């Protein structure tokens, strides 16, 4: 579980879902935003209109009494991952995002709507933290300042927002986002400066890896014990046990038994690795980017490497390999074909070893469907299927158990 603190809200980030809570810190709000209740209402109304559409968080539940929203996890923030992606490949998705907003009659806040601030508008900046990337999909988040036209929320917006949205231009917004994805550094440096209390450090920070910079920005990522305790209440209220549910649905207990040595490729935050650790002899989590916890079971080992690097350095074979919604990243970031990925899995497994393979979302995802087709064809060259089912409740994510010949 991880956390992120913003100006008006805090976000509890789980494996599958997030909970966004407004006014968690009980601080005053700028008059332009109106009130915490209005921020919550604007975001809720926008997400209701965008239900079922690609490139946006999907609203699961909401609670007005606590000013909280439960929605799908949209992946990692572009604020600290922009250098890891070829963002030009996402320009067509920007067009789809703005077109979907127009169709839903939603105006999204951006710098450039105030004609009186021409000098600032010329900077062409947009918060990278308002974008996430997951499974090759660019996702626009944070609708607390957006304007759902014709709604109850619009009737209550501040005069300042009313003035700004009178100048909203969807084509201008689209052009801005395309520029930012093509030239992300100015937006990153602008946002980094805003998030850094000691401005004397900004010049040095911009030269460092964005992911490492974010990791050390504890004001935003490590809330106080009081806030964590509050978050736990929301976690309990919304039942955020998706990782535990995945372990059950994919029947990991049937293959992760006491005598087995397990390797989890692209283990992310290591949560599932640690869930299976008590079942097995040993568990290795391989993860190149995400910082993994020091507080772990004694039989768990973390290896900070890419899949390609791990294939080169590894000297042992495993009984079970977990490939959980990661193969498309191995293809896109590692430059591997689907057959090369499967060949790598094969080389890591002892005779009779098992691959537990979870697909990415397949529902309305042609790219993911095609990748899964090629993965299944590649698996068929070296493995036999011994189990297949649904990995998660939504999005048509499936799992397979593949066995290497003994």
mmCIF file of C-alpha atoms in Angstrom:
data_model
loop_
_atom_site.group_PDB
_atom_site.id
_atom_site.type_symbol
_atom_site.label_atom_id
_atom_site.label_comp_id
_atom_site.label_asym_id
_atom_site.label_seq_id
_atom_site.Cartn_x
_atom_site.Cartn_y
_atom_site.Cartn_z
ATOM 1 C CA UNK A 1 0.000 0.000 0.000
ATOM 2 C CA UNK A 2 1.336 3.469 -0.877
ATOM 3 C CA UNK A 3 0.180 7.012 -0.296
ATOM 4 C CA UNK A 4 0.201 10.339 -2.073
ATOM 5 C CA UNK A 5 -0.747 13.745 -0.698
ATOM 6 C CA UNK A 6 -2.017 16.604 -2.858
ATOM 7 C CA UNK A 7 -3.283 20.138 -2.282
ATOM 8 C CA UNK A 8 -6.878 19.204 -1.509
ATOM 9 C CA UNK A 9 -6.840 15.434 -1.162
ATOM 10 C CA UNK A 10 -4.933 12.356 -0.134
ATOM 11 C CA UNK A 11 -4.823 9.108 -2.068
ATOM 12 C CA UNK A 12 -4.450 5.605 -0.654
ATOM 13 C CA UNK A 13 -3.049 3.481 -3.478
ATOM 14 C CA UNK A 14 -3.761 -0.232 -3.464
ATOM 15 C CA UNK A 15 -2.907 -2.964 -5.912
ATOM 16 C CA UNK A 16 -6.124 -2.612 -7.928
ATOM 17 C CA UNK A 17 -7.956 0.377 -6.482
ATOM 18 C CA UNK A 18 -7.314 3.778 -4.962
ATOM 19 C CA UNK A 19 -9.261 5.797 -2.425
ATOM 20 C CA UNK A 20 -9.184 9.556 -2.772
ATOM 21 C CA UNK A 21 -10.197 11.515 0.308
ATOM 22 C CA UNK A 22 -10.787 15.268 0.251
ATOM 23 C CA UNK A 23 -9.880 17.496 3.213
ATOM 24 C CA UNK A 24 -7.947 14.690 4.876
ATOM 25 C CA UNK A 25 -5.564 17.184 6.472
ATOM 26 C CA UNK A 26 -8.300 19.642 7.512
ATOM 27 C CA UNK A 27 -6.554 22.636 5.941
ATOM 28 C CA UNK A 28 -8.022 25.733 4.341
ATOM 29 C CA UNK A 29 -8.718 25.740 0.613
ATOM 30 C CA UNK A 30 -8.115 28.467 -1.972
ATOM 31 C CA UNK A 31 -11.266 30.447 -2.863
ATOM 32 C CA UNK A 32 -10.884 29.580 -6.554
ATOM 33 C CA UNK A 33 -11.586 25.925 -5.776
ATOM 34 C CA UNK A 34 -14.706 26.847 -3.784
ATOM 35 C CA UNK A 35 -14.825 24.139 -1.116
ATOM 36 C CA UNK A 36 -13.746 20.567 -0.491
ATOM 37 C CA UNK A 37 -17.345 19.490 -1.058
ATOM 38 C CA UNK A 38 -17.321 21.121 -4.499
ATOM 39 C CA UNK A 39 -13.981 19.516 -5.401
ATOM 40 C CA UNK A 40 -15.438 16.137 -4.472
ATOM 41 C CA UNK A 41 -18.650 16.807 -6.414
ATOM 42 C CA UNK A 42 -16.826 17.981 -9.544
ATOM 43 C CA UNK A 43 -14.614 14.899 -9.617
ATOM 44 C CA UNK A 44 -17.478 12.521 -8.858
ATOM 45 C CA UNK A 45 -19.694 14.040 -11.573
ATOM 46 C CA UNK A 46 -16.916 13.912 -14.172
ATOM 47 C CA UNK A 47 -16.054 10.289 -13.392
ATOM 48 C CA UNK A 48 -19.718 9.315 -13.594
ATOM 49 C CA UNK A 49 -19.856 10.808 -17.090
ATOM 50 C CA UNK A 50 -16.650 9.004 -18.095
ATOM 51 C CA UNK A 51 -17.778 5.599 -16.850
ATOM 52 C CA UNK A 52 -16.738 2.859 -19.262
ATOM 53 C CA UNK A 53 -14.449 5.107 -21.311
ATOM 54 C CA UNK A 54 -10.773 4.388 -21.918
ATOM 55 C CA UNK A 55 -8.067 6.743 -20.604
ATOM 56 C CA UNK A 56 -9.836 7.690 -17.367
ATOM 57 C CA UNK A 57 -10.145 6.295 -13.823
ATOM 58 C CA UNK A 58 -13.247 4.193 -13.371
ATOM 59 C CA UNK A 59 -15.398 5.191 -10.411
ATOM 60 C CA UNK A 60 -16.276 2.241 -8.182
ATOM 61 C CA UNK A 61 -17.953 3.897 -5.201
ATOM 62 C CA UNK A 62 -18.338 7.244 -3.468
ATOM 63 C CA UNK A 63 -19.266 8.503 -0.017
ATOM 64 C CA UNK A 64 -20.388 12.095 0.456
ATOM 65 C CA UNK A 65 -20.238 11.947 4.250
ATOM 66 C CA UNK A 66 -16.486 11.318 4.191
ATOM 67 C CA UNK A 67 -15.881 13.129 0.864
ATOM 68 C CA UNK A 68 -14.173 10.039 -0.518
ATOM 69 C CA UNK A 69 -14.071 8.302 -3.899
ATOM 70 C CA UNK A 70 -13.052 4.746 -4.701
ATOM 71 C CA UNK A 71 -11.734 4.235 -8.224
ATOM 72 C CA UNK A 72 -9.508 1.966 -10.271
ATOM 73 C CA UNK A 73 -5.731 2.177 -9.935
ATOM 74 C CA UNK A 74 -4.402 3.869 -13.075
ATOM 75 C CA UNK A 75 -0.749 2.896 -12.787
ATOM 76 C CA UNK A 76 2.321 5.009 -12.127
ATOM 77 C CA UNK A 77 2.387 8.788 -12.339
ATOM 78 C CA UNK A 78 4.039 10.382 -15.335
ATOM 79 C CA UNK A 79 5.647 12.891 -12.961
ATOM 80 C CA UNK A 80 8.365 10.413 -12.021
ATOM 81 C CA UNK A 81 8.262 8.017 -14.996
ATOM 82 C CA UNK A 82 8.295 10.390 -17.995
ATOM 83 C CA UNK A 83 11.921 9.584 -18.807
ATOM 84 C CA UNK A 84 11.116 5.868 -18.973
ATOM 85 C CA UNK A 85 8.619 6.171 -21.841
ATOM 86 C CA UNK A 86 8.654 7.267 -25.467
ATOM 87 C CA UNK A 87 5.775 9.689 -24.985
ATOM 88 C CA UNK A 88 5.487 10.498 -28.683
ATOM 89 C CA UNK A 89 3.849 7.086 -29.040
ATOM 90 C CA UNK A 90 0.950 8.373 -26.913
ATOM 91 C CA UNK A 91 -0.007 11.408 -29.029
ATOM 92 C CA UNK A 92 -2.975 9.635 -30.611
ATOM 93 C CA UNK A 93 -4.223 8.810 -27.118
ATOM 94 C CA UNK A 94 -4.122 12.512 -26.208
ATOM 95 C CA UNK A 95 -6.500 13.175 -29.083
ATOM 96 C CA UNK A 96 -8.813 10.418 -27.839
ATOM 97 C CA UNK A 97 -8.743 11.852 -24.315
ATOM 98 C CA UNK A 98 -9.726 15.371 -25.320
ATOM 99 C CA UNK A 99 -12.381 14.079 -27.730
ATOM 100 C CA UNK A 100 -13.891 11.942 -24.943
ATOM 101 C CA UNK A 101 -13.972 14.960 -22.619
ATOM 102 C CA UNK A 102 -15.759 16.980 -25.286
ATOM 103 C CA UNK A 103 -18.283 14.198 -25.846
ATOM 104 C CA UNK A 104 -18.934 14.020 -22.078
ATOM 105 C CA UNK A 105 -19.280 17.825 -21.906
ATOM 106 C CA UNK A 106 -16.367 18.194 -19.486
ATOM 107 C CA UNK A 107 -13.951 21.113 -19.458
ATOM 108 C CA UNK A 108 -10.561 20.260 -17.953
ATOM 109 C CA UNK A 109 -8.457 22.861 -16.175
ATOM 110 C CA UNK A 110 -5.245 23.930 -17.905
ATOM 111 C CA UNK A 111 -2.873 26.886 -17.979
ATOM 112 C CA UNK A 112 -3.772 28.934 -21.029
ATOM 113 C CA UNK A 113 -7.414 29.797 -20.413
ATOM 114 C CA UNK A 114 -6.703 33.269 -19.034
ATOM 115 C CA UNK A 115 -6.034 35.692 -21.926
ATOM 116 C CA UNK A 116 -4.698 38.224 -19.424
ATOM 117 C CA UNK A 117 -1.742 35.940 -18.614
ATOM 118 C CA UNK A 118 -0.210 35.662 -22.064
ATOM 119 C CA UNK A 119 3.376 35.410 -20.754
ATOM 120 C CA UNK A 120 2.526 32.440 -18.528
ATOM 121 C CA UNK A 121 0.464 30.821 -21.264
ATOM 122 C CA UNK A 122 3.469 30.890 -23.603
ATOM 123 C CA UNK A 123 5.331 28.507 -21.275
ATOM 124 C CA UNK A 124 3.064 25.632 -22.408
ATOM 125 C CA UNK A 125 3.155 23.583 -19.242
ATOM 126 C CA UNK A 126 0.831 20.950 -17.779
ATOM 127 C CA UNK A 127 1.246 18.890 -14.581
ATOM 128 C CA UNK A 128 2.731 15.519 -15.525
ATOM 129 C CA UNK A 129 1.249 14.184 -12.278
ATOM 130 C CA UNK A 130 -2.188 14.518 -13.902
ATOM 131 C CA UNK A 131 -1.272 11.613 -16.173
ATOM 132 C CA UNK A 132 -0.658 7.949 -15.404
ATOM 133 C CA UNK A 133 0.420 5.131 -17.694
ATOM 134 C CA UNK A 134 -0.814 1.571 -17.264
ATOM 135 C CA UNK A 135 -0.570 -1.339 -19.707
ATOM 136 C CA UNK A 136 0.319 1.000 -22.560
ATOM 137 C CA UNK A 137 -2.662 3.257 -21.836
ATOM 138 C CA UNK A 138 -2.328 6.967 -21.064
ATOM 139 C CA UNK A 139 -4.812 7.935 -18.348
ATOM 140 C CA UNK A 140 -5.902 11.435 -17.341
ATOM 141 C CA UNK A 141 -6.659 11.784 -13.620
ATOM 142 C CA UNK A 142 -7.578 14.517 -11.090
ATOM 143 C CA UNK A 143 -10.918 16.102 -11.977
ATOM 144 C CA UNK A 144 -11.386 18.188 -8.830
ATOM 145 C CA UNK A 145 -10.850 21.416 -10.827
ATOM 146 C CA UNK A 146 -12.659 20.229 -13.969
ATOM 147 C CA UNK A 147 -16.036 21.623 -14.993
ATOM 148 C CA UNK A 148 -18.833 19.155 -15.788
ATOM 149 C CA UNK A 149 -20.908 21.518 -17.936
ATOM 150 C CA UNK A 150 -24.607 21.674 -17.125
ATOM 151 C CA UNK A 151 -24.259 19.965 -13.760
ATOM 152 C CA UNK A 152 -25.074 20.991 -10.203
ATOM 153 C CA UNK A 153 -21.332 21.381 -9.641
ATOM 154 C CA UNK A 154 -21.105 23.976 -12.420
ATOM 155 C CA UNK A 155 -23.800 26.153 -10.834
ATOM 156 C CA UNK A 156 -21.603 26.515 -7.738
ATOM 157 C CA UNK A 157 -18.195 27.223 -9.264
ATOM 158 C CA UNK A 158 -16.295 30.303 -8.163
ATOM 159 C CA UNK A 159 -16.260 33.479 -10.226
ATOM 160 C CA UNK A 160 -12.615 32.874 -11.062
ATOM 161 C CA UNK A 161 -13.280 29.415 -12.490
ATOM 162 C CA UNK A 162 -16.366 30.714 -14.294
ATOM 163 C CA UNK A 163 -14.175 33.342 -15.982
ATOM 164 C CA UNK A 164 -11.496 30.828 -16.926
ATOM 165 C CA UNK A 165 -13.878 28.246 -18.330
ATOM 166 C CA UNK A 166 -15.576 30.896 -20.440
ATOM 167 C CA UNK A 167 -12.290 30.861 -22.386
ATOM 168 C CA UNK A 168 -11.939 27.055 -22.538
ATOM 169 C CA UNK A 169 -10.904 25.777 -25.962
ATOM 170 C CA UNK A 170 -10.719 22.010 -26.545
ATOM 171 C CA UNK A 171 -8.437 22.363 -29.581
ATOM 172 C CA UNK A 172 -6.059 24.558 -27.601
ATOM 173 C CA UNK A 173 -6.073 22.020 -24.763
ATOM 174 C CA UNK A 174 -5.317 19.199 -27.190
ATOM 175 C CA UNK A 175 -2.470 21.170 -28.752
ATOM 176 C CA UNK A 176 -1.043 21.870 -25.289
ATOM 177 C CA UNK A 177 -1.081 18.208 -24.253
ATOM 178 C CA UNK A 178 0.530 17.136 -27.516
ATOM 179 C CA UNK A 179 3.273 19.703 -26.987
ATOM 180 C CA UNK A 180 3.848 18.579 -23.387
ATOM 181 C CA UNK A 181 4.198 14.915 -24.347
ATOM 182 C CA UNK A 182 6.647 15.886 -27.070
ATOM 183 C CA UNK A 183 8.560 18.208 -24.716
ATOM 184 C CA UNK A 184 7.930 16.962 -21.145
ATOM 185 C CA UNK A 185 10.971 18.425 -19.390
ATOM 186 C CA UNK A 186 9.693 22.043 -18.987
ATOM 187 C CA UNK A 187 6.480 20.758 -17.383
ATOM 188 C CA UNK A 188 8.472 18.446 -15.123
ATOM 189 C CA UNK A 189 10.823 21.201 -14.002
ATOM 190 C CA UNK A 190 7.939 23.599 -13.386
ATOM 191 C CA UNK A 191 6.055 21.042 -11.274
ATOM 192 C CA UNK A 192 9.205 19.943 -9.468
ATOM 193 C CA UNK A 193 9.861 23.561 -8.514
ATOM 194 C CA UNK A 194 6.321 23.909 -7.174
ATOM 195 C CA UNK A 195 6.682 20.737 -5.094
ATOM 196 C CA UNK A 196 10.126 21.618 -3.665
ATOM 197 C CA UNK A 197 9.990 23.824 -0.530
ATOM 198 C CA UNK A 198 13.690 24.760 -0.731
ATOM 199 C CA UNK A 199 13.968 26.450 -4.124
ATOM 200 C CA UNK A 200 17.775 26.419 -3.862
ATOM 201 C CA UNK A 201 17.680 22.644 -4.370
ATOM 202 C CA UNK A 202 15.672 22.671 -7.607
ATOM 203 C CA UNK A 203 18.659 23.259 -9.891
ATOM 204 C CA UNK A 204 20.352 20.138 -8.542
ATOM 205 C CA UNK A 205 17.184 18.027 -8.423
ATOM 206 C CA UNK A 206 16.366 18.523 -12.112
ATOM 207 C CA UNK A 207 19.614 16.719 -12.976
ATOM 208 C CA UNK A 208 18.653 13.597 -11.022
ATOM 209 C CA UNK A 209 16.514 10.605 -11.969
ATOM 210 C CA UNK A 210 12.843 11.660 -11.525
ATOM 211 C CA UNK A 211 11.928 8.372 -9.869
ATOM 212 C CA UNK A 212 14.662 8.802 -7.265
ATOM 213 C CA UNK A 213 13.642 12.429 -6.710
ATOM 214 C CA UNK A 214 10.023 11.382 -6.090
ATOM 215 C CA UNK A 215 11.096 8.641 -3.710
ATOM 216 C CA UNK A 216 12.779 11.268 -1.542
ATOM 217 C CA UNK A 217 9.860 13.725 -1.618
ATOM 218 C CA UNK A 218 8.518 12.427 1.686
ATOM 219 C CA UNK A 219 6.142 15.363 2.129
ATOM 220 C CA UNK A 220 4.030 13.813 -0.633
ATOM 221 C CA UNK A 221 4.740 10.102 -0.176
ATOM 222 C CA UNK A 222 5.112 9.571 3.586
ATOM 223 C CA UNK A 223 2.164 11.054 5.480
ATOM 224 C CA UNK A 224 2.018 11.364 9.250
ATOM 225 C CA UNK A 225 0.894 8.511 11.489
ATOM 226 C CA UNK A 226 -2.368 10.368 12.069
ATOM 227 C CA UNK A 227 -3.149 10.439 8.351
ATOM 228 C CA UNK A 228 -2.109 6.808 7.891
ATOM 229 C CA UNK A 229 -4.490 5.808 10.687
ATOM 230 C CA UNK A 230 -7.279 7.729 8.976
ATOM 231 C CA UNK A 231 -6.490 5.993 5.722
ATOM 232 C CA UNK A 232 -6.749 2.599 7.370
ATOM 233 C CA UNK A 233 -10.366 3.388 8.182
ATOM 234 C CA UNK A 234 -11.093 4.013 4.504
ATOM 235 C CA UNK A 235 -9.189 0.899 3.497
ATOM 236 C CA UNK A 236 -11.397 -1.138 5.817
ATOM 237 C CA UNK A 237 -14.563 0.644 4.675
ATOM 238 C CA UNK A 238 -13.929 -0.051 0.988
ATOM 239 C CA UNK A 239 -12.465 -3.547 1.490
ATOM 240 C CA UNK A 240 -9.188 -3.047 -0.358
ATOM 241 C CA UNK A 241 -7.983 -6.637 -0.396
ATOM 242 C CA UNK A 242 -7.565 -6.998 -4.162
ATOM 243 C CA UNK A 243 -4.097 -8.588 -3.947
ATOM 244 C CA UNK A 244 -5.356 -11.270 -1.558
ATOM 245 C CA UNK A 245 -8.278 -11.870 -3.914
ATOM 246 C CA UNK A 246 -5.876 -12.268 -6.866
ATOM 247 C CA UNK A 247 -3.842 -14.859 -4.966
ATOM 248 C CA UNK A 248 -7.018 -16.867 -4.386
ATOM 249 C CA UNK A 249 -8.432 -16.462 -7.896
ATOM 250 C CA UNK A 250 -5.168 -17.517 -9.561
ATOM 251 C CA UNK A 251 -4.908 -20.522 -7.218
ATOM 252 C CA UNK A 252 -1.351 -19.687 -6.236
ATOM 253 C CA UNK A 253 -1.609 -21.910 -3.153
ATOM 254 C CA UNK A 254 -1.916 -24.957 -5.419
ATOM 255 C CA UNK A 255 1.494 -24.367 -7.030
ATOM 256 C CA UNK A 256 3.323 -22.315 -4.374
ATOM 257 C CA UNK A 257 3.885 -25.103 -1.873
ATOM 258 C CA UNK A 258 6.346 -25.582 0.985
ATOM 259 C CA UNK A 259 9.161 -27.156 -1.047
ATOM 260 C CA UNK A 260 9.041 -24.656 -3.921
ATOM 261 C CA UNK A 261 11.393 -21.800 -4.848
ATOM 262 C CA UNK A 262 9.504 -18.954 -6.504
ATOM 263 C CA UNK A 263 10.609 -16.016 -8.665
ATOM 264 C CA UNK A 264 8.255 -13.066 -9.244
ATOM 265 C CA UNK A 265 9.184 -11.159 -12.416
ATOM 266 C CA UNK A 266 8.373 -7.447 -12.260
ATOM 267 C CA UNK A 267 7.086 -7.776 -8.714
ATOM 268 C CA UNK A 268 6.182 -4.049 -8.429
ATOM 269 C CA UNK A 269 5.794 -3.242 -4.709
ATOM 270 C CA UNK A 270 6.441 -6.870 -3.746
ATOM 271 C CA UNK A 271 3.072 -7.297 -2.077
ATOM 272 C CA UNK A 272 2.143 -10.529 -3.832
ATOM 273 C CA UNK A 273 5.689 -11.859 -3.416
ATOM 274 C CA UNK A 274 5.296 -11.395 0.330
ATOM 275 C CA UNK A 275 1.810 -12.928 0.313
ATOM 276 C CA UNK A 276 3.121 -16.169 -1.193
ATOM 277 C CA UNK A 277 6.333 -16.211 0.869
ATOM 278 C CA UNK A 278 4.783 -18.086 3.841
ATOM 279 C CA UNK A 279 3.629 -20.832 1.460
ATOM 280 C CA UNK A 280 7.046 -21.589 -0.082
ATOM 281 C CA UNK A 281 10.682 -22.378 0.644
ATOM 282 C CA UNK A 282 11.992 -19.135 -0.883
ATOM 283 C CA UNK A 283 10.717 -16.212 -2.955
ATOM 284 C CA UNK A 284 12.715 -13.841 -5.158
ATOM 285 C CA UNK A 285 11.183 -10.585 -6.375
ATOM 286 C CA UNK A 286 12.759 -9.003 -9.469
ATOM 287 C CA UNK A 287 11.934 -5.306 -9.918
ATOM 288 C CA UNK A 288 14.001 -2.608 -11.670
ATOM 289 C CA UNK A 289 12.158 0.538 -10.602
ATOM 290 C CA UNK A 290 9.863 0.410 -7.572
ATOM 291 C CA UNK A 291 11.470 0.746 -4.141
ATOM 292 C CA UNK A 292 10.843 -2.498 -2.266
ATOM 293 C CA UNK A 293 10.247 -2.738 1.506
ATOM 294 C CA UNK A 294 13.018 -3.671 3.933
ATOM 295 C CA UNK A 295 10.436 -5.147 6.288
ATOM 296 C CA UNK A 296 9.930 -8.513 4.578
ATOM 297 C CA UNK A 297 9.801 -12.234 5.408
ATOM 298 C CA UNK A 298 13.200 -13.858 5.969
ATOM 299 C CA UNK A 299 12.809 -16.116 2.916
ATOM 300 C CA UNK A 300 12.246 -13.189 0.514
ATOM 301 C CA UNK A 301 15.056 -11.697 -1.595
ATOM 302 C CA UNK A 302 14.746 -8.543 -3.702
ATOM 303 C CA UNK A 303 16.761 -8.155 -6.891
ATOM 304 C CA UNK A 304 16.814 -4.679 -8.465
ATOM 305 C CA UNK A 305 17.258 -5.593 -12.129
ATOM 306 C CA UNK A 306 15.392 -5.541 -15.405
ATOM 307 C CA UNK A 307 14.214 -8.882 -16.773
ATOM 308 C CA UNK A 308 16.990 -8.801 -19.384
ATOM 309 C CA UNK A 309 19.629 -8.146 -16.723
ATOM 310 C CA UNK A 310 18.223 -10.897 -14.515
ATOM 311 C CA UNK A 311 18.377 -13.412 -17.360
ATOM 312 C CA UNK A 312 22.075 -12.636 -17.773
ATOM 313 C CA UNK A 313 23.024 -12.713 -14.073
ATOM 314 C CA UNK A 314 20.802 -15.496 -12.727
ATOM 315 C CA UNK A 315 22.521 -18.811 -11.924
ATOM 316 C CA UNK A 316 19.700 -20.945 -10.506
ATOM 317 C CA UNK A 317 16.434 -22.506 -11.646
ATOM 318 C CA UNK A 318 13.068 -22.019 -9.951
ATOM 319 C CA UNK A 319 10.040 -24.201 -9.411
ATOM 320 C CA UNK A 320 7.445 -21.453 -9.950
ATOM 321 C CA UNK A 321 7.673 -18.241 -11.972
ATOM 322 C CA UNK A 322 5.077 -15.493 -11.491
ATOM 323 C CA UNK A 323 4.384 -13.381 -14.568
ATOM 324 C CA UNK A 324 1.603 -11.157 -13.300
ATOM 325 C CA UNK A 325 0.389 -8.519 -15.789
ATOM 326 C CA UNK A 326 3.998 -7.749 -16.698
ATOM 327 C CA UNK A 327 4.766 -9.375 -20.059
ATOM 328 C CA UNK A 328 3.783 -6.391 -22.200
ATOM 329 C CA UNK A 329 6.277 -4.241 -20.264
ATOM 330 C CA UNK A 330 8.989 -6.860 -20.872
ATOM 331 C CA UNK A 331 8.205 -6.560 -24.565
ATOM 332 C CA UNK A 332 7.938 -2.789 -24.811
ATOM 333 C CA UNK A 333 10.739 -1.776 -22.405
ATOM 334 C CA UNK A 334 13.022 -4.781 -22.840
ATOM 335 C CA UNK A 335 12.790 -4.947 -26.618
ATOM 336 C CA UNK A 336 11.852 -8.634 -26.522
ATOM 337 C CA UNK A 337 9.437 -10.547 -28.695
ATOM 338 C CA UNK A 338 6.775 -12.676 -27.055
ATOM 339 C CA UNK A 339 8.745 -15.809 -27.988
ATOM 340 C CA UNK A 340 11.901 -14.408 -26.409
ATOM 341 C CA UNK A 341 9.986 -13.666 -23.200
ATOM 342 C CA UNK A 342 8.685 -17.247 -23.050
ATOM 343 C CA UNK A 343 12.152 -18.609 -23.854
ATOM 344 C CA UNK A 344 13.475 -16.582 -20.916
ATOM 345 C CA UNK A 345 10.826 -18.008 -18.613
ATOM 346 C CA UNK A 346 11.686 -21.508 -19.809
ATOM 347 C CA UNK A 347 15.381 -21.004 -19.006
ATOM 348 C CA UNK A 348 14.592 -19.874 -15.459
ATOM 349 C CA UNK A 349 12.468 -22.915 -14.596
ATOM 350 C CA UNK A 350 13.514 -26.350 -13.406
ATOM 351 C CA UNK A 351 12.023 -29.374 -15.214
ATOM 352 C CA UNK A 352 8.341 -29.621 -14.331
ATOM 353 C CA UNK A 353 8.325 -25.962 -13.257
ATOM 354 C CA UNK A 354 5.194 -23.800 -13.455
ATOM 355 C CA UNK A 355 4.591 -20.357 -14.936
ATOM 356 C CA UNK A 356 1.620 -18.485 -13.474
ATOM 357 C CA UNK A 357 0.856 -15.972 -16.208
ATOM 358 C CA UNK A 358 -1.662 -13.164 -15.739
ATOM 359 C CA UNK A 359 -2.745 -11.135 -18.753
ATOM 360 C CA UNK A 360 -3.223 -7.404 -18.855
ATOM 361 C CA UNK A 361 -6.772 -6.069 -19.178
ATOM 362 C CA UNK A 362 -8.297 -7.610 -22.297
ATOM 363 C CA UNK A 363 -11.688 -5.899 -22.330
ATOM 364 C CA UNK A 364 -11.710 -3.183 -25.036
ATOM 365 C CA UNK A 365 -7.889 -3.394 -25.309
ATOM 366 C CA UNK A 366 -6.972 -4.504 -28.881
ATOM 367 C CA UNK A 367 -3.236 -4.067 -28.229
ATOM 368 C CA UNK A 368 -3.371 -6.237 -25.108
ATOM 369 C CA UNK A 369 -5.510 -8.832 -26.878
ATOM 370 C CA UNK A 370 -2.994 -9.118 -29.702
ATOM 371 C CA UNK A 371 -0.085 -9.383 -27.238
ATOM 372 C CA UNK A 372 -1.891 -12.126 -25.288
ATOM 373 C CA UNK A 373 -2.542 -14.036 -28.525
ATOM 374 C CA UNK A 374 1.173 -13.991 -29.327
ATOM 375 C CA UNK A 375 2.106 -14.928 -25.757
ATOM 376 C CA UNK A 376 -0.206 -17.952 -25.835
ATOM 377 C CA UNK A 377 1.251 -19.063 -29.153
ATOM 378 C CA UNK A 378 4.757 -18.708 -27.715
ATOM 379 C CA UNK A 379 3.854 -20.647 -24.554
ATOM 380 C CA UNK A 380 2.459 -23.438 -26.724
ATOM 381 C CA UNK A 381 5.944 -24.063 -28.155
ATOM 382 C CA UNK A 382 7.455 -24.957 -24.773
ATOM 383 C CA UNK A 383 4.723 -25.484 -22.154
ATOM 384 C CA UNK A 384 1.399 -27.181 -21.624
ATOM 385 C CA UNK A 385 -1.623 -25.424 -20.094
ATOM 386 C CA UNK A 386 -2.755 -27.056 -16.848
ATOM 387 C CA UNK A 387 -5.157 -24.354 -15.570
ATOM 388 C CA UNK A 388 -6.946 -21.262 -16.843
ATOM 389 C CA UNK A 389 -9.443 -18.843 -15.287
ATOM 390 C CA UNK A 390 -10.382 -15.280 -14.373
ATOM 391 C CA UNK A 391 -7.685 -13.414 -12.436
ATOM 392 C CA UNK A 392 -9.654 -10.353 -11.348
ATOM 393 C CA UNK A 393 -13.324 -9.342 -11.162
ATOM 394 C CA UNK A 394 -13.219 -6.725 -13.921
ATOM 395 C CA UNK A 395 -11.428 -5.870 -17.146
ATOM 396 C CA UNK A 396 -11.303 -9.464 -18.410
ATOM 397 C CA UNK A 397 -7.938 -10.272 -16.889
ATOM 398 C CA UNK A 398 -7.191 -13.973 -17.176
ATOM 399 C CA UNK A 399 -4.612 -16.299 -15.661
ATOM 400 C CA UNK A 400 -2.912 -19.428 -16.961
ATOM 401 C CA UNK A 401 -0.805 -22.111 -15.306
ATOM 402 C CA UNK A 402 1.782 -23.423 -17.769
ATOM 403 C CA UNK A 403 3.987 -26.449 -16.993
ATOM 404 C CA UNK A 404 7.439 -27.141 -18.382
ATOM 405 C CA UNK A 405 8.054 -30.770 -19.290
ATOM 406 C CA UNK A 406 9.699 -32.782 -16.497
#
